Amino acid sequence: MTPEPAFLLHKRPYRETSALVELLTLNHGRVRAVAQGVQRPGSRSRGRLQPFSPLHVTWVGEGELKRLRLMESRGATALLAGEGLLCGLYANELLTRTLHVELPVPEVFAFYTALLESLPRPAARAGGLRRLEVSLLEALDAMPRFTTAEGGELDPQARYVLDPATRAFQPGQPGLDGRTLRLLGAGDWDAPGLAGPAKAVTRAALAPLLGSRPLRSRELMRQLAERRRAGLLGAGLLGSGPGGG
């Protein structure tokens, strides 16, 4: 096969010297594979097969679990730390948990690539994450419908919550006002003042796909936000928390 652009989403040891890996690929979506010998000391592939590192890969196998044949670097690894690293881990965990195996999602791959470029810049993180989440919801046919359950327009003055069963909005508290939801429905995800509502909507829409098991990355973000908040309060300052998850 032609070498496929890919990123590593998750890796865990397998047998003595191999690893089970989850990859996000350009044309085949999420691919599960065995990377033979990658855990062996001195393996050249071990250094290449790292999160946030752009790869070219090939594989063989007809079943759901493939066997990697080729792993080559196709660029520099995104150097992430602190909140940027946690946002990257959140993106990897989200895609691993929600994407169906071998469902082609080239738009998701494109937005994931763009996200890695934005994560070193704090001001760009929230927008990059929301764009990735929206592309994922669209790929999985799980994007909210910014209408009432009957298909009617949202009242700008009323407040609504997302109904997971219909993917539409119903009156509820505390909820979001209809004016804000109509802006999001028009695609204004990056408009000033909408970062919080955009995060609330994507989080509610993703919840049914993720199930009841908590995201580990989300808990790490919460802990980081609490440590920062404690430090800022101790210094007499306040700030915003991380934009992820």
Tab-separated table of N, CA, C and O in Angstrom, residues 151-229:
chain	number	residue	atom	x	y	z
A	151	GLY	N	-38.394	21.239	15.128
A	151	GLY	CA	-37.778	21.910	13.997
A	151	GLY	C	-38.005	23.407	13.968
A	151	GLY	O	-37.626	24.071	12.996
A	152	GLY	N	-38.599	23.966	15.017
A	152	GLY	CA	-38.852	25.392	15.065
A	152	GLY	C	-37.629	26.191	15.458
A	152	GLY	O	-36.641	25.655	15.979
A	153	GLU	N	-37.677	27.498	15.226
A	153	GLU	CA	-36.573	28.381	15.586
A	153	GLU	C	-36.499	28.560	17.099
A	153	GLU	O	-37.516	28.511	17.800
A	154	LEU	N	-35.281	28.783	17.586
A	154	LEU	CA	-35.077	29.017	19.003
A	154	LEU	C	-35.428	30.468	19.331
A	154	LEU	O	-35.051	31.393	18.601
A	155	ASP	N	-36.124	30.649	20.441
A	155	ASP	CA	-36.475	31.984	20.911
A	155	ASP	C	-35.226	32.646	21.484
A	155	ASP	O	-34.613	32.110	22.412
A	156	PRO	N	-34.813	33.799	20.958
A	156	PRO	CA	-33.590	34.441	21.449
A	156	PRO	C	-33.603	34.725	22.947
A	156	PRO	O	-32.545	34.781	23.579
A	157	GLN	N	-34.804	34.905	23.533
A	157	GLN	CA	-34.899	35.272	24.942
A	157	GLN	C	-35.034	34.065	25.869
A	157	GLN	O	-34.870	34.194	27.082
A	158	ALA	N	-35.341	32.903	25.326
A	158	ALA	CA	-35.535	31.707	26.147
A	158	ALA	C	-34.201	31.005	26.381
A	158	ALA	O	-33.199	31.283	25.727
A	159	ARG	N	-34.208	30.082	27.327
A	159	ARG	CA	-33.005	29.304	27.627
A	159	ARG	C	-33.286	27.837	27.321
A	159	ARG	O	-34.392	27.328	27.566
A	160	TYR	N	-32.240	27.164	26.805
A	160	TYR	CA	-32.406	25.808	26.311
A	160	TYR	C	-31.269	24.895	26.769
A	160	TYR	O	-30.157	25.355	27.024
A	161	VAL	N	-31.581	23.599	26.800
A	161	VAL	CA	-30.574	22.561	27.023
A	161	VAL	C	-30.671	21.562	25.871
A	161	VAL	O	-31.725	21.405	25.253
A	162	LEU	N	-29.567	20.891	25.592
A	162	LEU	CA	-29.528	19.919	24.498
A	162	LEU	C	-30.163	18.612	24.935
A	162	LEU	O	-29.840	18.067	25.996
A	163	ASP	N	-31.068	18.101	24.112
A	163	ASP	CA	-31.676	16.795	24.335
A	163	ASP	C	-30.882	15.765	23.536
A	163	ASP	O	-30.949	15.756	22.304
A	164	PRO	N	-30.120	14.882	24.207
A	164	PRO	CA	-29.278	13.928	23.473
A	164	PRO	C	-30.070	13.006	22.555
A	164	PRO	O	-29.556	12.564	21.521
A	165	ALA	N	-31.324	12.710	22.913
A	165	ALA	CA	-32.113	11.763	22.120
A	165	ALA	C	-32.456	12.326	20.747
A	165	ALA	O	-32.446	11.604	19.742
A	166	THR	N	-32.764	13.610	20.679
A	166	THR	CA	-33.173	14.217	19.415
A	166	THR	C	-32.085	15.085	18.794
A	166	THR	O	-32.202	15.505	17.647
A	167	ARG	N	-31.025	15.390	19.568
A	167	ARG	CA	-29.955	16.309	19.166
A	167	ARG	C	-30.490	17.715	18.904
A	167	ARG	O	-29.849	18.526	18.245
A	168	ALA	N	-31.686	18.003	19.422
A	168	ALA	CA	-32.269	19.339	19.336
A	168	ALA	C	-32.277	19.954	20.734
A	168	ALA	O	-31.863	19.322	21.717
A	169	PHE	N	-32.757	21.200	20.824
A	169	PHE	CA	-32.757	21.909	22.099
A	169	PHE	C	-34.174	22.029	22.639
A	169	PHE	O	-35.129	22.228	21.885
A	170	GLN	N	-34.270	21.893	23.950
A	170	GLN	CA	-35.549	22.028	24.621
A	170	GLN	C	-35.417	23.031	25.757
A	170	GLN	O	-34.320	23.215	26.297
A	171	PRO	N	-36.517	23.717	26.127
A	171	PRO	CA	-36.438	24.691	27.221
A	171	PRO	C	-35.923	24.042	28.494
A	171	PRO	O	-36.280	22.913	28.831
A	172	GLY	N	-35.025	24.733	29.183
A	172	GLY	CA	-34.474	24.184	30.418
A	172	GLY	C	-33.514	25.146	31.079
A	172	GLY	O	-33.022	26.081	30.442
A	173	GLN	N	-33.273	24.915	32.352
A	173	GLN	CA	-32.363	25.745	33.144
A	173	GLN	C	-31.202	24.899	33.644
A	173	GLN	O	-31.377	23.699	33.893
A	174	PRO	N	-30.000	25.488	33.829
A	174	PRO	CA	-29.715	26.894	33.521
A	174	PRO	C	-29.633	27.140	32.025
A	174	PRO	O	-30.033	28.171	31.533
A	175	GLY	N	-29.127	26.204	31.258
A	175	GLY	CA	-29.149	26.278	29.813
A	175	GLY	C	-28.438	27.476	29.222
A	175	GLY	O	-27.767	28.248	29.903
A	176	LEU	N	-28.571	27.597	27.899
A	176	LEU	CA	-27.997	28.701	27.142
A	176	LEU	C	-29.128	29.451	26.450
A	176	LEU	O	-30.134	28.851	26.049
A	177	ASP	N	-28.950	30.778	26.301
A	177	ASP	CA	-30.011	31.557	25.670
A	177	ASP	C	-30.073	31.273	24.172
A	177	ASP	O	-29.068	30.942	23.531
A	178	GLY	N	-31.272	31.426	23.627
A	178	GLY	CA	-31.500	31.121	22.226
A	178	GLY	C	-30.684	31.972	21.279
A	178	GLY	O	-30.279	31.507	20.209
A	179	ARG	N	-30.418	33.222	21.656
A	179	ARG	CA	-29.619	34.087	20.785
A	179	ARG	C	-28.224	33.502	20.600
A	179	ARG	O	-27.716	33.429	19.473
A	180	THR	N	-27.586	33.074	21.704
A	180	THR	CA	-26.257	32.479	21.617
A	180	THR	C	-26.271	31.205	20.792
A	180	THR	O	-25.397	30.980	19.941
A	181	LEU	N	-27.276	30.368	20.999
A	181	LEU	CA	-27.357	29.115	20.260
A	181	LEU	C	-27.564	29.359	18.769
A	181	LEU	O	-27.025	28.631	17.931
A	182	ARG	N	-28.309	30.387	18.435
A	182	ARG	CA	-28.507	30.694	17.021
A	182	ARG	C	-27.203	31.160	16.369
A	182	ARG	O	-26.936	30.862	15.200
A	183	LEU	N	-26.381	31.892	17.119
A	183	LEU	CA	-25.074	32.290	16.596
A	183	LEU	C	-24.195	31.060	16.360
A	183	LEU	O	-23.527	30.954	15.327
A	184	LEU	N	-24.206	30.127	17.315
A	184	LEU	CA	-23.417	28.904	17.139
A	184	LEU	C	-23.948	28.096	15.963
A	184	LEU	O	-23.172	27.520	15.191
A	185	GLY	N	-25.254	28.047	15.823
A	185	GLY	CA	-25.844	27.312	14.715
A	185	GLY	C	-25.489	27.891	13.360
A	185	GLY	O	-25.463	27.173	12.356
A	186	ALA	N	-25.185	29.197	13.340
A	186	ALA	CA	-24.773	29.847	12.101
A	186	ALA	C	-23.286	29.672	11.826
A	186	ALA	O	-22.777	30.165	10.811
A	187	GLY	N	-22.591	28.974	12.740
A	187	GLY	CA	-21.168	28.711	12.540
A	187	GLY	C	-20.235	29.700	13.192
A	187	GLY	O	-19.023	29.665	12.933
A	188	ASP	N	-20.758	30.575	14.057
A	188	ASP	CA	-19.917	31.592	14.706
A	188	ASP	C	-19.245	31.037	15.965
A	188	ASP	O	-19.370	31.581	17.061
A	189	TRP	N	-18.506	29.927	15.814
A	189	TRP	CA	-17.907	29.266	16.964
A	189	TRP	C	-16.742	30.054	17.548
A	189	TRP	O	-16.403	29.890	18.718
A	190	ASP	N	-16.137	30.917	16.761
A	190	ASP	CA	-14.981	31.682	17.237
A	190	ASP	C	-15.331	33.125	17.593
A	190	ASP	O	-14.447	33.921	17.880
A	191	ALA	N	-16.616	33.466	17.576
A	191	ALA	CA	-17.005	34.844	17.865
A	191	ALA	C	-16.650	35.207	19.310
A	191	ALA	O	-16.678	34.353	20.212
A	192	PRO	N	-16.292	36.485	19.556
A	192	PRO	CA	-15.958	36.913	20.920
A	192	PRO	C	-17.104	36.623	21.893
A	192	PRO	O	-18.272	36.847	21.594
A	193	GLY	N	-16.740	36.102	23.046
A	193	GLY	CA	-17.719	35.815	24.080
A	193	GLY	C	-18.415	34.482	23.967
A	193	GLY	O	-19.223	34.131	24.836
A	194	LEU	N	-18.131	33.707	22.913
A	194	LEU	CA	-18.837	32.434	22.721
A	194	LEU	C	-17.986	31.218	23.071
A	194	LEU	O	-18.424	30.094	22.864
A	195	ALA	N	-16.793	31.424	23.591
A	195	ALA	CA	-15.926	30.286	23.900
A	195	ALA	C	-16.578	29.356	24.926
A	195	ALA	O	-16.574	28.133	24.762
A	196	GLY	N	-17.129	29.934	25.998
A	196	GLY	CA	-17.765	29.113	27.024
A	196	GLY	C	-18.985	28.375	26.516
A	196	GLY	O	-19.105	27.148	26.700
A	197	PRO	N	-19.937	29.062	25.866
A	197	PRO	CA	-21.090	28.355	25.315
A	197	PRO	C	-20.715	27.295	24.279
A	197	PRO	O	-21.309	26.217	24.244
A	198	ALA	N	-19.727	27.582	23.421
A	198	ALA	CA	-19.310	26.599	22.419
A	198	ALA	C	-18.795	25.333	23.102
A	198	ALA	O	-19.120	24.218	22.692
A	199	LYS	N	-17.999	25.508	24.158
A	199	LYS	CA	-17.483	24.354	24.889
A	199	LYS	C	-18.620	23.569	25.537
A	199	LYS	O	-18.629	22.333	25.514
A	200	ALA	N	-19.619	24.279	26.095
A	200	ALA	CA	-20.745	23.605	26.743
A	200	ALA	C	-21.547	22.785	25.739
A	200	ALA	O	-21.971	21.663	26.040
A	201	VAL	N	-21.752	23.319	24.536
A	201	VAL	CA	-22.544	22.613	23.525
A	201	VAL	C	-21.804	21.379	23.028
A	201	VAL	O	-22.383	20.289	22.939
A	202	THR	N	-20.519	21.510	22.691
A	202	THR	CA	-19.801	20.339	22.191
A	202	THR	C	-19.659	19.277	23.276
A	202	THR	O	-19.754	18.085	22.989
A	203	ARG	N	-19.470	19.712	24.524
A	203	ARG	CA	-19.348	18.732	25.607
A	203	ARG	C	-20.652	17.952	25.771
A	203	ARG	O	-20.636	16.725	25.941
A	204	ALA	N	-21.796	18.650	25.706
A	204	ALA	CA	-23.085	17.966	25.829
A	204	ALA	C	-23.324	17.027	24.651
A	204	ALA	O	-23.856	15.925	24.815
A	205	ALA	N	-22.917	17.447	23.444
A	205	ALA	CA	-23.129	16.614	22.266
A	205	ALA	C	-22.228	15.384	22.263
A	205	ALA	O	-22.611	14.320	21.759
A	206	LEU	N	-21.033	15.511	22.835
A	206	LEU	CA	-20.096	14.389	22.859
A	206	LEU	C	-20.410	13.390	23.967
A	206	LEU	O	-19.988	12.225	23.886
A	207	ALA	N	-21.131	13.808	24.989
A	207	ALA	CA	-21.368	12.950	26.151
A	207	ALA	C	-21.968	11.590	25.783
A	207	ALA	O	-21.498	10.554	26.273
A	208	PRO	N	-23.008	11.517	24.929
A	208	PRO	CA	-23.549	10.190	24.596
A	208	PRO	C	-22.551	9.297	23.874
A	208	PRO	O	-22.623	8.069	23.978
A	209	LEU	N	-21.627	9.896	23.122
A	209	LEU	CA	-20.634	9.104	22.393
A	209	LEU	C	-19.572	8.545	23.332
A	209	LEU	O	-19.002	7.480	23.067
A	210	LEU	N	-19.298	9.265	24.415
A	210	LEU	CA	-18.239	8.864	25.341
A	210	LEU	C	-18.731	7.888	26.399
A	210	LEU	O	-17.935	7.132	26.972
A	211	GLY	N	-20.024	7.897	26.693
A	211	GLY	CA	-20.545	7.007	27.720
A	211	GLY	C	-20.211	7.485	29.123
A	211	GLY	O	-19.829	8.635	29.342
A	212	SER	N	-20.327	6.588	30.079
A	212	SER	CA	-20.194	6.965	31.489
A	212	SER	C	-18.749	6.973	31.989
A	212	SER	O	-18.471	7.533	33.051
A	213	ARG	N	-17.834	6.358	31.257
A	213	ARG	CA	-16.453	6.299	31.724
A	213	ARG	C	-15.778	7.654	31.541
A	213	ARG	O	-15.719	8.176	30.433
A	214	PRO	N	-15.265	8.257	32.626
A	214	PRO	CA	-14.681	9.602	32.513
A	214	PRO	C	-13.430	9.605	31.644
A	214	PRO	O	-12.729	8.600	31.515
A	215	LEU	N	-13.167	10.756	31.045
A	215	LEU	CA	-11.927	10.951	30.310
A	215	LEU	C	-10.812	11.256	31.299
A	215	LEU	O	-10.928	12.168	32.117
A	216	ARG	N	-9.721	10.516	31.203
A	216	ARG	CA	-8.577	10.746	32.077
A	216	ARG	C	-7.989	12.139	31.842
A	216	ARG	O	-7.622	12.849	32.784
A	217	SER	N	-7.915	12.563	30.593
A	217	SER	CA	-7.345	13.874	30.274
A	217	SER	C	-8.185	14.998	30.863
A	217	SER	O	-7.648	16.034	31.276
A	218	ARG	N	-9.492	14.823	30.909
A	218	ARG	CA	-10.367	15.850	31.469
A	218	ARG	C	-10.108	16.010	32.961
A	218	ARG	O	-10.117	17.118	33.496
A	219	GLU	N	-9.868	14.901	33.660
A	219	GLU	CA	-9.553	14.972	35.090
A	219	GLU	C	-8.220	15.666	35.310
A	219	GLU	O	-8.069	16.472	36.246
A	220	LEU	N	-7.230	15.394	34.461
A	220	LEU	CA	-5.939	16.073	34.582
A	220	LEU	C	-6.087	17.577	34.345
A	220	LEU	O	-5.443	18.385	35.023
A	221	MET	N	-6.941	17.973	33.397
A	221	MET	CA	-7.194	19.394	33.163
A	221	MET	C	-7.818	20.041	34.392
A	221	MET	O	-7.471	21.168	34.775
A	222	ARG	N	-8.773	19.329	34.996
A	222	ARG	CA	-9.425	19.873	36.191
A	222	ARG	C	-8.408	20.074	37.310
A	222	ARG	O	-8.421	21.116	37.998
A	223	GLN	N	-7.520	19.117	37.496
A	223	GLN	CA	-6.510	19.248	38.540
A	223	GLN	C	-5.570	20.418	38.265
A	223	GLN	O	-5.213	21.169	39.175
A	224	LEU	N	-5.186	20.590	36.982
A	224	LEU	CA	-4.322	21.714	36.629
A	224	LEU	C	-5.021	23.039	36.897
A	224	LEU	O	-4.425	23.978	37.438
A	225	ALA	N	-6.315	23.129	36.537
A	225	ALA	CA	-7.061	24.362	36.763
A	225	ALA	C	-7.169	24.673	38.250
A	225	ALA	O	-7.063	25.838	38.668
A	226	GLU	N	-7.364	23.642	39.062
A	226	GLU	CA	-7.465	23.862	40.510
A	226	GLU	C	-6.146	24.344	41.095
A	226	GLU	O	-6.123	25.240	41.941
A	227	ARG	N	-5.035	23.774	40.629
A	227	ARG	CA	-3.734	24.221	41.127
A	227	ARG	C	-3.463	25.668	40.730
A	227	ARG	O	-2.962	26.461	41.529
A	228	ARG	N	-3.818	26.005	39.490
A	228	ARG	CA	-3.612	27.378	39.046
A	228	ARG	C	-4.512	28.338	39.826
A	228	ARG	O	-4.088	29.432	40.200
A	229	ARG	N	-5.758	27.929	40.034
A	229	ARG	CA	-6.687	28.794	40.759
A	229	ARG	C	-6.198	29.041	42.184
A	229	ARG	O	-6.261	30.153	42.698
